[in-house]
Structure formats: C-alpha cells, structure tokens
Coordinates of C-alpha atoms and ligand atoms in Angstrom, one line a residue:
M1 CA 83.3 154.4 179.6
Q2 CA 81.9 151.0 179.0
E3 CA 84.2 148.0 179.1
D4 CA 83.5 147.0 175.4
W5 CA 83.1 150.6 174.1
W6 CA 85.1 149.5 171.0
K7 CA 82.5 146.9 169.9
G8 CA 80.9 147.9 166.6
K9 CA 83.6 150.5 165.9
V10 CA 85.3 150.6 162.5
I11 CA 89.1 151.2 162.3
Y12 CA 91.0 152.9 159.6
Q13 CA 94.7 152.2 159.2
I14 CA 97.1 155.0 158.3
Y15 CA 100.6 154.4 157.0
P16 CA 101.8 157.9 157.8
R17 CA 104.7 158.1 155.3
S18 CA 102.2 157.6 152.5
F19 CA 99.0 159.3 153.7
C20 CA 99.4 163.1 153.3
D21 CA 102.4 165.3 153.1
S22 CA 101.9 168.9 154.4
N23 CA 105.3 170.4 153.6
G24 CA 106.3 169.1 150.3
D25 CA 109.3 166.9 151.4
G26 CA 107.6 163.8 149.8
I27 CA 106.9 162.2 153.2
G28 CA 103.5 162.1 154.8
D29 CA 103.3 163.7 158.2
L30 CA 101.1 164.5 161.2
R31 CA 99.9 167.8 159.9
G32 CA 98.9 166.0 156.7
I33 CA 96.8 163.6 158.8
I34 CA 95.2 166.5 160.6
R35 CA 94.3 168.0 157.3
K36 CA 92.4 164.9 156.3
L37 CA 90.4 164.3 159.5
D38 CA 87.3 165.7 157.8
Y39 CA 87.7 163.1 155.0
L40 CA 88.0 160.3 157.5
K41 CA 85.0 161.6 159.4
E42 CA 82.9 161.8 156.2
L43 CA 84.1 158.3 155.3
G44 CA 82.5 157.2 158.6
V45 CA 85.3 155.4 160.6
D46 CA 85.7 155.6 164.4
L47 CA 89.3 154.9 165.3
L48 CA 92.6 155.5 163.4
W49 CA 95.4 153.1 163.9
I50 CA 98.6 154.9 162.8
S51 CA 101.7 152.8 161.9
P52 CA 104.8 153.8 163.9
L53 CA 105.4 157.5 164.3
Y54 CA 108.4 157.2 166.6
A55 CA 112.0 158.2 166.1
S56 CA 113.6 155.6 163.9
P57 CA 116.5 155.1 161.4
N58 CA 113.8 153.6 159.1
Y59 CA 115.4 150.4 158.1
D60 CA 111.8 149.0 158.4
N61 CA 109.9 152.3 158.1
G62 CA 109.5 152.9 161.8
Y63 CA 109.1 149.3 163.0
D64 CA 112.7 149.8 164.2
I65 CA 112.2 152.3 167.0
S66 CA 115.1 154.3 168.4
D67 CA 113.1 156.4 170.9
Y68 CA 109.7 155.4 172.2
Y69 CA 109.1 158.9 173.6
A70 CA 109.8 160.9 170.4
I71 CA 108.0 161.6 167.2
H72 CA 110.1 161.1 164.1
P73 CA 111.1 164.6 162.7
D74 CA 109.8 163.5 159.3
F75 CA 106.3 163.3 160.8
G76 CA 106.6 166.5 162.9
T77 CA 106.8 167.2 166.6
M78 CA 105.2 166.0 169.8
E79 CA 103.1 169.2 169.7
D80 CA 101.8 168.1 166.3
F81 CA 100.9 164.7 167.8
D82 CA 99.1 166.3 170.7
R83 CA 97.2 168.5 168.3
L84 CA 96.2 165.4 166.3
V85 CA 94.8 163.7 169.3
A86 CA 92.9 166.8 170.3
E87 CA 91.6 167.6 166.8
A88 CA 90.6 164.0 166.2
K89 CA 88.7 164.0 169.4
K90 CA 86.7 167.0 168.1
W91 CA 85.7 164.9 165.1
G92 CA 84.8 162.0 167.4
L93 CA 87.8 160.0 166.2
G94 CA 90.2 158.1 168.5
I95 CA 93.8 157.3 167.9
L96 CA 95.5 153.9 168.2
M97 CA 99.3 153.8 168.4
D98 CA 101.4 151.0 166.9
L99 CA 103.3 149.4 169.7
V100 CA 106.5 147.6 168.6
I101 CA 108.0 145.9 171.6
N102 CA 109.4 142.6 170.3
H103 CA 112.4 144.5 169.2
T104 CA 114.0 148.0 169.1
S105 CA 116.3 149.6 166.6
T106 CA 120.0 148.8 167.2
A107 CA 120.3 152.6 167.2
H108 CA 118.2 152.7 170.4
P109 CA 120.3 153.9 173.4
W110 CA 119.2 150.8 175.3
F111 CA 121.0 148.7 172.7
Q112 CA 124.0 150.9 172.5
K113 CA 124.4 150.7 176.3
S114 CA 123.8 146.9 176.2
I115 CA 126.7 146.5 173.8
R116 CA 128.9 148.2 176.4
K117 CA 127.3 146.3 179.3
E118 CA 126.2 149.5 181.0
E119 CA 123.7 148.6 183.7
P120 CA 120.8 148.2 183.8
Y121 CA 121.0 147.5 180.0
T122 CA 123.4 144.5 179.9
D123 CA 120.6 142.0 179.6
F124 CA 118.0 144.1 177.8
Y125 CA 118.5 142.0 174.7
I126 CA 119.2 138.4 173.9
W127 CA 122.9 138.0 173.8
R128 CA 124.7 134.6 173.4
P129 CA 128.3 133.5 172.6
G130 CA 128.7 131.5 169.5
R131 CA 129.2 127.7 169.5
G132 CA 132.8 127.6 168.2
K133 CA 132.6 129.1 164.7
K134 CA 128.8 128.6 164.6
K135 CA 126.0 131.0 165.6
P136 CA 124.2 130.4 168.9
N137 CA 121.4 128.4 167.3
N138 CA 119.9 127.5 163.9
W139 CA 116.9 129.7 163.9
T140 CA 115.8 131.5 160.7
G141 CA 114.1 134.9 160.5
F142 CA 110.9 136.5 159.3
F143 CA 112.6 138.2 156.4
G144 CA 114.4 135.1 155.3
G145 CA 118.0 134.3 156.4
D146 CA 119.9 134.8 159.7
T147 CA 118.7 135.7 163.2
W148 CA 122.1 136.3 164.9
E149 CA 124.5 139.1 164.5
Y150 CA 128.0 139.3 166.0
V151 CA 129.1 142.4 167.8
P152 CA 132.9 142.4 168.3
E153 CA 132.8 145.0 171.0
R154 CA 130.8 142.8 173.2
G155 CA 132.2 139.5 171.8
E156 CA 128.7 138.0 171.5
Y157 CA 125.8 137.6 169.1
Y158 CA 122.3 139.2 169.6
L159 CA 119.1 137.7 168.4
H160 CA 117.0 139.5 165.7
L161 CA 114.0 137.7 164.3
F162 CA 113.6 140.5 161.7
A163 CA 116.3 142.7 160.0
K164 CA 119.6 142.8 161.8
E165 CA 118.9 146.5 162.6
Q166 CA 116.0 145.2 164.8
A167 CA 117.3 143.6 168.0
D168 CA 114.8 141.4 170.0
L169 CA 114.2 142.6 173.6
N170 CA 114.7 140.2 176.4
F171 CA 111.3 139.8 178.1
R172 CA 112.8 137.5 180.8
N173 CA 114.3 140.6 182.2
P174 CA 111.8 142.4 184.6
R175 CA 113.5 145.7 183.8
V176 CA 112.5 145.3 180.2
I177 CA 108.9 144.6 181.2
E178 CA 108.9 147.8 183.4
A179 CA 110.4 149.8 180.6
V180 CA 107.8 148.9 178.1
E181 CA 105.0 149.4 180.6
K182 CA 106.2 153.0 181.1
V183 CA 106.1 153.5 177.3
M184 CA 102.5 152.3 177.1
D185 CA 101.5 154.4 180.1
F186 CA 103.0 157.5 178.5
W187 CA 100.9 157.2 175.3
L188 CA 97.7 156.2 177.0
A189 CA 98.1 159.2 179.4
K190 CA 98.3 161.4 176.3
G191 CA 94.8 160.2 175.3
V192 CA 95.3 157.5 172.8
M193 CA 92.6 154.8 172.9
G194 CA 94.9 151.8 172.7
F195 CA 97.4 149.9 170.7
R196 CA 98.0 147.7 167.7
C197 CA 100.6 145.4 169.2
D198 CA 103.2 144.4 166.6
V199 CA 104.0 140.6 166.5
I200 CA 102.9 140.4 170.1
N201 CA 102.7 136.6 170.2
I202 CA 106.5 136.1 169.7
I203 CA 107.8 138.4 172.4
H204 CA 108.4 135.6 174.9
K205 CA 111.1 133.1 174.0
D206 CA 110.9 129.8 175.9
S207 CA 114.4 128.7 175.2
L208 CA 117.1 129.1 172.6
E209 CA 117.5 125.5 171.6
N210 CA 118.0 124.5 168.0
G211 CA 114.7 124.3 166.1
R212 CA 113.6 121.2 164.3
F213 CA 113.8 121.2 160.6
R214 CA 111.1 123.3 158.8
P215 CA 111.4 125.2 155.5
V216 CA 110.6 128.6 157.1
L217 CA 111.0 130.1 160.6
R218 CA 113.1 127.4 162.1
G219 CA 113.0 127.7 165.9
S220 CA 109.5 129.2 166.0
E221 CA 108.2 126.3 168.2
Y222 CA 110.1 128.1 171.0
Y223 CA 108.5 131.5 170.7
L224 CA 105.1 131.3 169.0
S225 CA 102.3 132.0 171.6
R226 CA 104.2 130.3 174.5
P227 CA 102.8 130.1 178.0
G228 CA 105.1 132.9 179.1
L229 CA 103.3 135.2 176.7
H230 CA 100.0 134.9 178.5
S231 CA 101.6 135.8 181.8
L232 CA 103.2 138.9 180.2
L233 CA 99.9 140.0 178.6
K234 CA 98.0 139.5 181.9
R235 CA 100.5 141.7 183.6
F236 CA 100.3 144.5 180.9
H237 CA 96.5 144.3 181.2
R238 CA 96.5 144.5 184.9
N239 CA 99.2 147.1 185.3
V240 CA 98.4 149.4 182.4
W241 CA 95.7 148.7 179.9
E242 CA 92.8 148.0 182.2
K243 CA 92.9 151.4 183.9
Y244 CA 92.6 153.2 180.6
R245 CA 90.1 150.7 179.1
A246 CA 92.5 150.5 176.3
F247 CA 91.7 148.7 173.1
T248 CA 94.5 146.3 172.3
V249 CA 94.7 144.4 169.0
G250 CA 97.5 142.0 168.8
E251 CA 99.2 141.1 165.5
T252 CA 99.5 137.4 166.1
V253 CA 101.5 135.5 163.5
F254 CA 100.7 131.8 162.8
V255 CA 98.1 131.8 165.5
S256 CA 95.5 129.0 165.9
P257 CA 91.9 129.6 166.7
E258 CA 92.4 127.9 170.1
E259 CA 95.3 130.2 171.0
A260 CA 93.4 133.3 169.6
K261 CA 90.5 132.4 171.8
K262 CA 92.7 132.3 174.9
L263 CA 94.4 135.5 174.0
T264 CA 91.1 137.4 173.7
D265 CA 89.1 135.8 176.5
P266 CA 87.8 138.7 178.6
K267 CA 87.9 136.5 181.7
R268 CA 91.6 136.0 181.3
G269 CA 92.3 139.7 180.7
E270 CA 94.9 139.7 178.0
L271 CA 94.2 141.3 174.6
T272 CA 91.0 142.8 173.2
A273 CA 91.3 141.2 169.8
V274 CA 93.9 139.6 167.5
F275 CA 94.7 139.7 163.8
A276 CA 94.8 136.2 162.5
F277 CA 96.7 135.5 159.3
A278 CA 95.0 132.3 158.1
H279 CA 92.8 133.9 155.5
M280 CA 95.7 135.8 154.2
E281 CA 97.6 132.6 153.6
T282 CA 95.1 131.0 151.3
D283 CA 96.9 132.1 148.2
C284 CA 100.2 130.6 149.2
F285 CA 101.8 127.6 150.8
G286 CA 102.4 128.8 154.3
V287 CA 104.4 131.8 153.4
K288 CA 103.7 134.3 150.6
W289 CA 107.0 133.6 148.8
F290 CA 105.5 130.2 147.9
P291 CA 102.4 131.4 146.1
R292 CA 99.5 129.5 144.6
P293 CA 96.4 130.9 142.8
F294 CA 93.8 132.5 144.9
S295 CA 90.9 130.2 145.6
P296 CA 87.7 131.8 146.9
A297 CA 86.6 128.4 148.2
R298 CA 89.7 128.2 150.5
F299 CA 89.3 131.9 151.5
F300 CA 85.6 131.4 152.5
K301 CA 86.4 128.2 154.3
V302 CA 89.0 129.8 156.5
L303 CA 86.9 132.9 157.2
A304 CA 83.9 130.7 158.1
K305 CA 86.1 128.6 160.4
W306 CA 87.3 131.7 162.3
Q307 CA 83.9 133.3 162.4
E308 CA 82.6 130.3 164.2
A309 CA 85.6 129.6 166.4
L310 CA 86.0 133.0 168.0
P311 CA 83.5 135.0 170.0
W312 CA 84.9 138.2 168.4
N313 CA 87.1 138.6 165.3
T314 CA 89.0 141.3 163.5
V315 CA 88.1 141.5 159.8
Y316 CA 90.8 142.8 157.4
F317 CA 91.8 142.2 153.9
E318 CA 94.7 144.7 153.7
N319 CA 97.4 146.3 155.7
H320 CA 100.8 147.8 155.1
D321 CA 102.4 144.3 154.8
Q322 CA 99.9 142.9 152.3
P323 CA 99.2 143.3 148.6
R324 CA 96.1 145.3 147.6
S325 CA 92.9 143.2 148.0
L326 CA 91.4 144.4 144.7
S327 CA 94.5 143.1 142.8
R328 CA 94.6 139.9 145.0
F329 CA 91.1 138.7 145.7
G330 CA 89.1 140.8 143.1
D331 CA 89.6 141.6 139.4
A332 CA 91.3 144.9 139.1
D333 CA 91.2 144.9 135.3
R334 CA 87.8 143.7 134.3
Y335 CA 85.6 144.2 137.3
P336 CA 87.3 146.9 139.5
R337 CA 84.0 148.5 140.7
E338 CA 82.0 145.3 141.2
S339 CA 84.8 143.3 142.8
G340 CA 85.8 146.3 144.9
K341 CA 82.3 146.7 146.2
A342 CA 81.8 143.0 146.7
L343 CA 84.9 143.0 148.9
A344 CA 83.7 146.1 150.8
L345 CA 80.4 144.4 151.5
L346 CA 82.1 141.2 152.7
L347 CA 84.4 143.2 154.9
L348 CA 81.6 145.0 156.6
S349 CA 79.2 142.1 156.8
L350 CA 81.3 139.7 158.7
R351 CA 81.2 139.6 162.5
G352 CA 84.1 141.5 164.2
T353 CA 86.0 144.7 164.2
P354 CA 86.5 145.8 160.5
F355 CA 89.8 147.4 159.5
I356 CA 90.1 149.5 156.4
Y357 CA 93.6 150.2 155.1
Q358 CA 94.2 153.6 153.5
G359 CA 93.3 153.7 149.9
Q360 CA 91.3 150.5 150.1
E361 CA 88.1 152.6 150.0
L362 CA 89.4 154.1 146.7
G363 CA 90.1 150.7 145.1
M364 CA 93.9 151.3 145.1
T365 CA 95.7 148.5 143.4
N366 CA 99.1 146.9 143.5
F367 CA 102.1 149.1 142.7
D368 CA 103.0 149.1 139.0
F369 CA 106.8 149.1 139.6
T370 CA 109.0 147.8 136.8
A371 CA 112.4 147.4 138.5
M372 CA 113.8 146.5 142.0
D373 CA 115.3 150.0 142.3
Q374 CA 111.7 151.4 142.6
V375 CA 111.2 149.2 145.6
E376 CA 112.1 150.5 149.1
D377 CA 110.9 147.7 151.4
V378 CA 113.6 145.9 153.5
E379 CA 111.8 142.6 153.3
S380 CA 111.6 142.7 149.5
H381 CA 115.3 143.5 149.2
Q382 CA 116.3 140.8 151.6
I383 CA 114.2 138.2 149.6
W384 CA 115.7 139.5 146.3
G385 CA 119.1 139.1 147.8
I386 CA 118.3 135.4 148.4
V387 CA 117.0 135.0 144.8
E388 CA 120.3 136.4 143.5
K389 CA 122.6 134.6 145.9
F390 CA 121.1 131.2 145.1
H391 CA 120.5 131.9 141.4
L392 CA 116.8 131.2 141.7
P393 CA 114.8 131.7 138.5
K394 CA 114.6 135.5 138.3
R395 CA 111.7 135.7 135.8
L396 CA 109.6 133.6 138.1
Y397 CA 110.5 135.5 141.3
W398 CA 110.1 138.8 139.6
K399 CA 106.4 137.9 139.1
V400 CA 106.2 136.8 142.7
M401 CA 107.8 140.1 143.9
R402 CA 105.4 142.2 141.8
A403 CA 102.5 140.3 143.3
K404 CA 103.7 140.1 146.9
S405 CA 106.1 143.0 147.8
R406 CA 104.9 145.0 150.8
D407 CA 105.4 148.2 148.7
N408 CA 102.2 147.3 146.9
A409 CA 100.4 148.7 149.9
R410 CA 102.7 151.6 150.5
T411 CA 102.4 153.8 147.5
P412 CA 101.1 157.2 148.3
M413 CA 97.5 157.8 148.9
Q414 CA 95.7 158.9 145.7
W415 CA 93.9 162.1 146.6
T416 CA 93.8 163.8 143.2
G417 CA 94.7 163.2 139.6
E418 CA 97.5 165.8 139.6
A419 CA 101.3 164.9 139.5
G420 CA 102.1 163.9 143.1
G421 CA 98.5 162.7 143.4
G422 CA 97.5 165.5 145.9
F423 CA 99.7 163.5 148.3
S424 CA 102.7 165.8 148.0
T425 CA 103.8 168.9 146.1
G426 CA 107.3 167.4 146.1
R427 CA 108.6 164.1 144.9
P428 CA 106.9 161.3 146.8
W429 CA 109.3 159.0 148.7
L430 CA 107.9 156.0 146.9
G431 CA 106.4 155.9 143.4
M432 CA 102.8 156.9 142.9
N433 CA 100.7 154.3 141.1
H434 CA 100.1 155.6 137.6
N435 CA 96.4 154.9 137.9
H436 CA 96.0 157.8 140.4
V437 CA 95.0 160.0 137.4
E438 CA 91.8 158.0 137.1
R439 CA 91.4 156.6 140.5
N440 CA 91.5 159.2 143.3
A441 CA 89.5 160.6 146.2
D442 CA 88.7 163.8 144.4
K443 CA 87.2 162.2 141.4
E444 CA 85.4 159.4 143.3
G445 CA 83.9 161.9 145.7
Q446 CA 82.0 163.4 142.8
D447 CA 80.7 160.1 141.4
P448 CA 77.7 158.7 143.2
R449 CA 78.5 155.2 142.0
S450 CA 82.1 155.2 143.0
L451 CA 83.7 152.7 145.4
L452 CA 84.4 155.6 147.8
N453 CA 80.8 156.6 148.0
F454 CA 79.7 153.0 148.4
Y455 CA 82.0 152.7 151.4
R456 CA 80.5 155.9 152.8
R457 CA 76.9 154.6 152.5
L458 CA 77.9 151.2 153.8
L459 CA 79.7 152.6 156.8
A460 CA 76.7 154.8 157.6
F461 CA 74.5 151.7 157.5
H462 CA 76.9 149.7 159.5
R463 CA 76.8 152.3 162.3
S464 CA 73.0 152.1 162.4
S465 CA 72.6 148.3 162.2
P466 CA 72.9 146.3 165.4
A467 CA 73.0 143.1 163.3
L468 CA 76.1 144.2 161.5
R469 CA 77.7 145.8 164.5
E470 CA 77.3 143.0 167.0
G471 CA 74.9 140.3 165.6
T472 CA 75.6 136.6 165.5
F473 CA 77.0 134.9 162.5
E474 CA 75.2 132.0 160.8
E475 CA 76.4 130.3 157.7
L476 CA 73.7 129.7 155.1
Y477 CA 75.6 128.3 152.1
R478 CA 79.1 127.8 150.9
K479 CA 80.3 126.2 147.7
G480 CA 83.1 127.2 145.3
S481 CA 83.1 130.9 144.9
V482 CA 79.7 131.4 146.4
W483 CA 79.1 132.1 150.1
A484 CA 76.0 133.2 152.0
F485 CA 75.5 133.9 155.7
A486 CA 73.1 135.7 158.0
R487 CA 73.7 138.2 160.9
R488 CA 71.1 138.5 163.6
S489 CA 71.0 141.1 166.4
P490 CA 69.7 140.4 169.9
E491 CA 66.6 142.5 169.0
G492 CA 65.9 140.2 166.1
E493 CA 67.1 142.3 163.1
R494 CA 68.2 139.7 160.6
L495 CA 70.3 140.5 157.5
R496 CA 71.4 138.1 154.8
F497 CA 74.6 138.3 152.8
V498 CA 75.7 136.6 149.6
I499 CA 78.7 136.9 147.4
N500 CA 80.1 135.4 144.2
L501 CA 83.8 136.1 144.2
S502 CA 84.5 134.9 140.7
K503 CA 84.4 135.9 137.0
T504 CA 81.6 133.5 136.1
A505 CA 77.9 133.7 136.9
K506 CA 76.6 131.4 139.5
K507 CA 73.2 130.4 140.9
S508 CA 72.3 132.3 144.0
P509 CA 71.2 130.4 147.1
I510 CA 69.1 133.3 148.3
T511 CA 67.0 136.0 146.7
G512 CA 65.3 139.2 147.9
T513 CA 65.4 142.9 148.2
C514 CA 68.9 144.5 148.3
L515 CA 70.0 146.9 151.0
F516 CA 73.3 147.0 149.2
S517 CA 74.5 145.4 146.0
S518 CA 77.9 145.5 144.2
Y519 CA 75.9 146.1 141.0
E520 CA 73.8 148.8 142.8
E521 CA 70.7 146.7 142.1
T522 CA 67.5 146.8 144.1
E523 CA 66.5 143.1 143.7
L524 CA 68.6 140.0 143.7
G525 CA 67.2 137.2 141.5
A526 CA 68.3 133.7 140.9
T527 CA 71.6 134.4 139.3
L528 CA 74.7 136.0 140.7
R529 CA 76.7 137.8 138.1
P530 CA 80.6 138.0 138.2
Y531 CA 81.6 139.5 141.5
E532 CA 78.0 140.2 142.5
A533 CA 77.5 140.5 146.2
A534 CA 74.4 141.7 148.1
L535 CA 73.2 142.5 151.6
L536 CA 69.6 141.6 151.8
G537 CA 66.9 142.5 154.4
E538 CA 64.6 140.0 156.1
E539 CA 63.2 137.4 153.7
S540 CA 59.5 138.1 152.8
K541 CA 57.0 135.9 154.6
S542 CA 55.7 134.4 151.3
G543 CA 59.1 133.8 149.7
K544 CA 60.4 130.4 150.5
E545 CA 64.2 130.3 150.4
E546 CA 66.5 127.5 151.1
A547 CA 68.1 129.7 153.8
Ligands
TEU601 O1 104.9 142.3 160.8 C1 105.1 141.0 161.2 C2 105.1 140.0 160.2 O2 104.6 138.9 160.3 C3 105.6 140.5 158.8 O3 106.9 140.9 158.9 C4 105.5 139.4 157.8 O4 106.3 138.4 158.1 C5 105.8 140.0 156.5 O5 105.3 141.3 156.4 C6 105.1 139.2 155.5 O6 105.3 139.9 154.3 C7 105.0 143.3 161.6 C8 104.8 144.6 160.9 O7 103.5 144.7 160.5 C9 105.8 144.7 159.8 O8 105.6 145.9 159.0 C10 107.2 144.8 160.4 O9 108.1 144.7 159.4 C11 107.4 143.6 161.3 O10 106.3 143.3 162.2 C12 108.6 143.8 162.2 O11 108.3 144.8 163.1
CA602 CA1 106.2 165.9 155.0

C-alpha cells in the first residue's frame, strides 16, 4: 500500500444513531449501515468515518466512552462490526473509527478505579485538591461553565473540559499512553483504515495554572497544541499508525495554519490531516453562541488563506456538531437546489480531502424543532441552562439555539417520504425533519436534476480528474460573494471554478463551457445568477479571459 493511498479519496461521515435503524427501536445501528452500503457505493465515496460506536452511557452520544473494546448494544455486536468491515471491503469502502482519547466516560472502569486509587489507575485522570473552598483553577469548558468536579470518595476534583461525565485522561502518565496505543492497535488490526481523532490537539496539558482572562475557554493557553502534543503524536505514529499506514485526521480546535502545517508535515510523522475550524467561525465572533450574519466574503477569505497555507487540507462544510450547510451558507427556502449544488461544487473543487456529512447530499436542512424538550444534545441543554440561570434574553437566544444547536445535524437520515422517513419503523430517537416528505433519497434518486444525482455525477468526475483529486490551487478572483480559482494537475489538466454565493446576480470574472453548473447549464456567460457556480474546462485558445 502506498504511503499516501488516501490522497484523492472522498470521505463520508456517518452519525450512526441517525443513519439507518434495522430493528425498529428508533436508533440507527450497524446492520442499518450494512444495508446502505450499496447506496454509499453508488454515491461514489471511498471511506466511511463513523462517529463513536463504542459502549457509552451516551451523555454526549458516544463521545463519552465506557469501554473502548466493546460495541454499544444499541448499535449491535462486535460480530456486526466485523461484518461491516468485511462487507464494506467488498464494495471497496474503508472504515475510519472515531478515536476519543482526550477523555473517557466517568462510567469507564479506569475512572471508577481511579476514584478508589486502585493501581495502576490512580493517576489515569487529572486529579487535584481544591484551593480552600475554591476549585483547583479558573478554567472554563467547551460546553460553557465549569471544568472541575469534586468526588467526595477521593476527596479531590477531576478535570473535565467537556461535560462532567467526560473526565480528561492524564497524558503525562506513560500508562495512559500505552493504554490508548493498545486501543488503536486493536481497531487497526481489525482492518479499519484509520481514525478521526477527537479534539486531539488538547490532549496534552502543559500546566494547570490559572488562565488569563478571556470570554471563553479560559485556561486554553495551557493545552491548545502545546509542544507535548507533538511528542505524543510522533510516538503514536511511530508505535502504531505507521505500521498500518493508517489515515489519521485530527479534529484540531482553534488551530492556526502554522500549527496545522506542523501537525501534518509528513517529515515530522504526526497526523495525516487536520480539521481546521476557521471557516466555520466566519458567521460568529469566535464561538457560535455569539453569532453574526454569514458573509461569503469572510468565508472565501478564510478558505483561500488555508488553501494557500497548507500543502494538503480537509474540506468540510458539515459534521455532527455543525448546523446544516444549506441552511447556513446557502438559501434553503428560495434557492435550495441552486445553492445546494453550488456548495457541492465548491466542496469538491477545493484542494484537499472532501468530507460529506450524511444527508448533505440530499440537501437536508436544520431541524425544525419548536421547543427545548425536542432537543437532546448535551451542549444545547448546558447552554440553555446558562441562559436561564443568568436571565439572558430568551427570545434572542431561542433564535440562536435554533440556528446553532448540534441537533440540527443529528435528525434522522431522510431515506423516504413515509412516517419515520425510511430511517426507522419505530419512533426515531430524535425528531425527523418534516421536510423529509419532499426531500429524501428515494425521491431524489428518481429525479435526474436532484442534488443527490448531482453529487453522484460530481463524485464520479472527481474520481476521474487528477486536477480535482490532487491538483494545485490557484486563486483567480475574489470579491464580495464571488470567488474563482483554478486547479491544475501535474499532467497539465486545468479546471476553473467560479461561484456566486449570494441572492443577487453578479458579473462573472470567467466564462466558458461548463463541466458542471449549479443551474445545469452548458455555457457560463458574463453574468452569475443567484447561487450560480460552475466548473469550467480549459479556456478556449481564442477566448481572452482575465484569468
Ligand atoms: O468536538 C469538539 C468541539 O470542539 C465541540 O465540542 C465544539 O466545541 C462544539 O461542538 C461546538 O458546538 C468533539 C466532538 O465532535 C463532539 O461531538 C464532542 O461533543 C466533543 O468533541 C467531546 O468529545
Ligand atoms: Ca436499531
């Protein structure tokens, strides 16, 4: 297997609770995924990243693991998992596991033994005594609020950067490092192709000093991409990942291009790729709970900066933590098809590994929930608790919650127009979006002009085009809502891309014959209509364009 076998591959993310339920209990499962492998193959993706499948009390839907070696019974058995790997392989699809090692569930036996100081688990977590009546330090967490929880039985506090049911592991303890290496080895030996590494750039804590004042994530200067992280990753790479040629994509929060470059430099031997967040933070001030209107200009500026800064990027507009891209960056009401296709074209025209999140290919939109009791997500509830506690303006925050809750991405996959959406014959664990009646895989499959069929054609083209798979990125034009760039393969294939990500018509900086168009046009003239995007072939010799 070649070292960079993953280059040019397209990844599809599955949120297993919401993908396909095979037994009618309302929860998606492994047999459900197996049932849909033909759909995924026909779509044209290569690797499936599946959000956590492990045993878990589900405070954070599997991101709180209580046994790294067991499949959650909701999802099936280890035999089902092995069958999935084998069946996927027959379809030419590889599996990526979600590796959550910054923390475990407090229900994990390691944590339970750590409370009782049973060796070797005493220092598996980050325990500290309080400072008089005060907590060990002033850090604040990712879900808002506290990061320390007192356990009377041990007489100490433990650190948790997420929910209090998620205790941070202590990576200064060599025993912890060995334990997680064993976990990685176990899954790679089963034939998975690699990992998506959850919040990997925060696993190493430099110190536990008080953080300086900042409105969110106080204390993060002591754990965001610290030098100790690089040593840990080098070690994982050397001891485990390298021998399997594993693909490792790190979820790296608040990462700078400089850090990202180090983390993915093949000469250093750390991660294969990283998810940066910068483009997902262009419609807010730093964190999503302080929103501002979406600006395509800011979005393109950030994307362009990262395209140029890194030798290889990941490209994603959605995942299980983010609102739906059609609702967020497009126009789900007036231009669902055009803006959905424009975003699809942008996603697959940029340089890097593209990630498609389940339902994105159908144009699934934000969850149409009307009350907090329809929301399951732990983060949403923690934030809502803060809104209530501090009497923040509810009308305003309700709007923010509707736009930003992570459950926007977690509603069940819309397979058919029936009740239960073809996702489940029972009652789905989270509400189905009502628009599943109109927008679903079944219906779209039969419509040649649907978003789903557009994705299928585009992915087939992507596979056959060295320029899209691996070509260089060259910016041609960027102003307001209009962006144009070119991709060129080593063999000289050159493609040009242009997009107008707005509701108003704009002048186009390039013209030519369309390989793909969000309006399904064959020629692009001087004007870009609302949400018009196009992928153009080589410019004709006679045509003189400002490119
Ligand atoms: O996400 C990390 C992370 O940065 C998010 O929690 C982010 O702060 C939040 O989603 C913004 O809305 C990863 C997982 O993707 C997420 O699902 C987990 O909850 C989290 O880690 C803890 O494991
Ligand atoms: Ca089920």
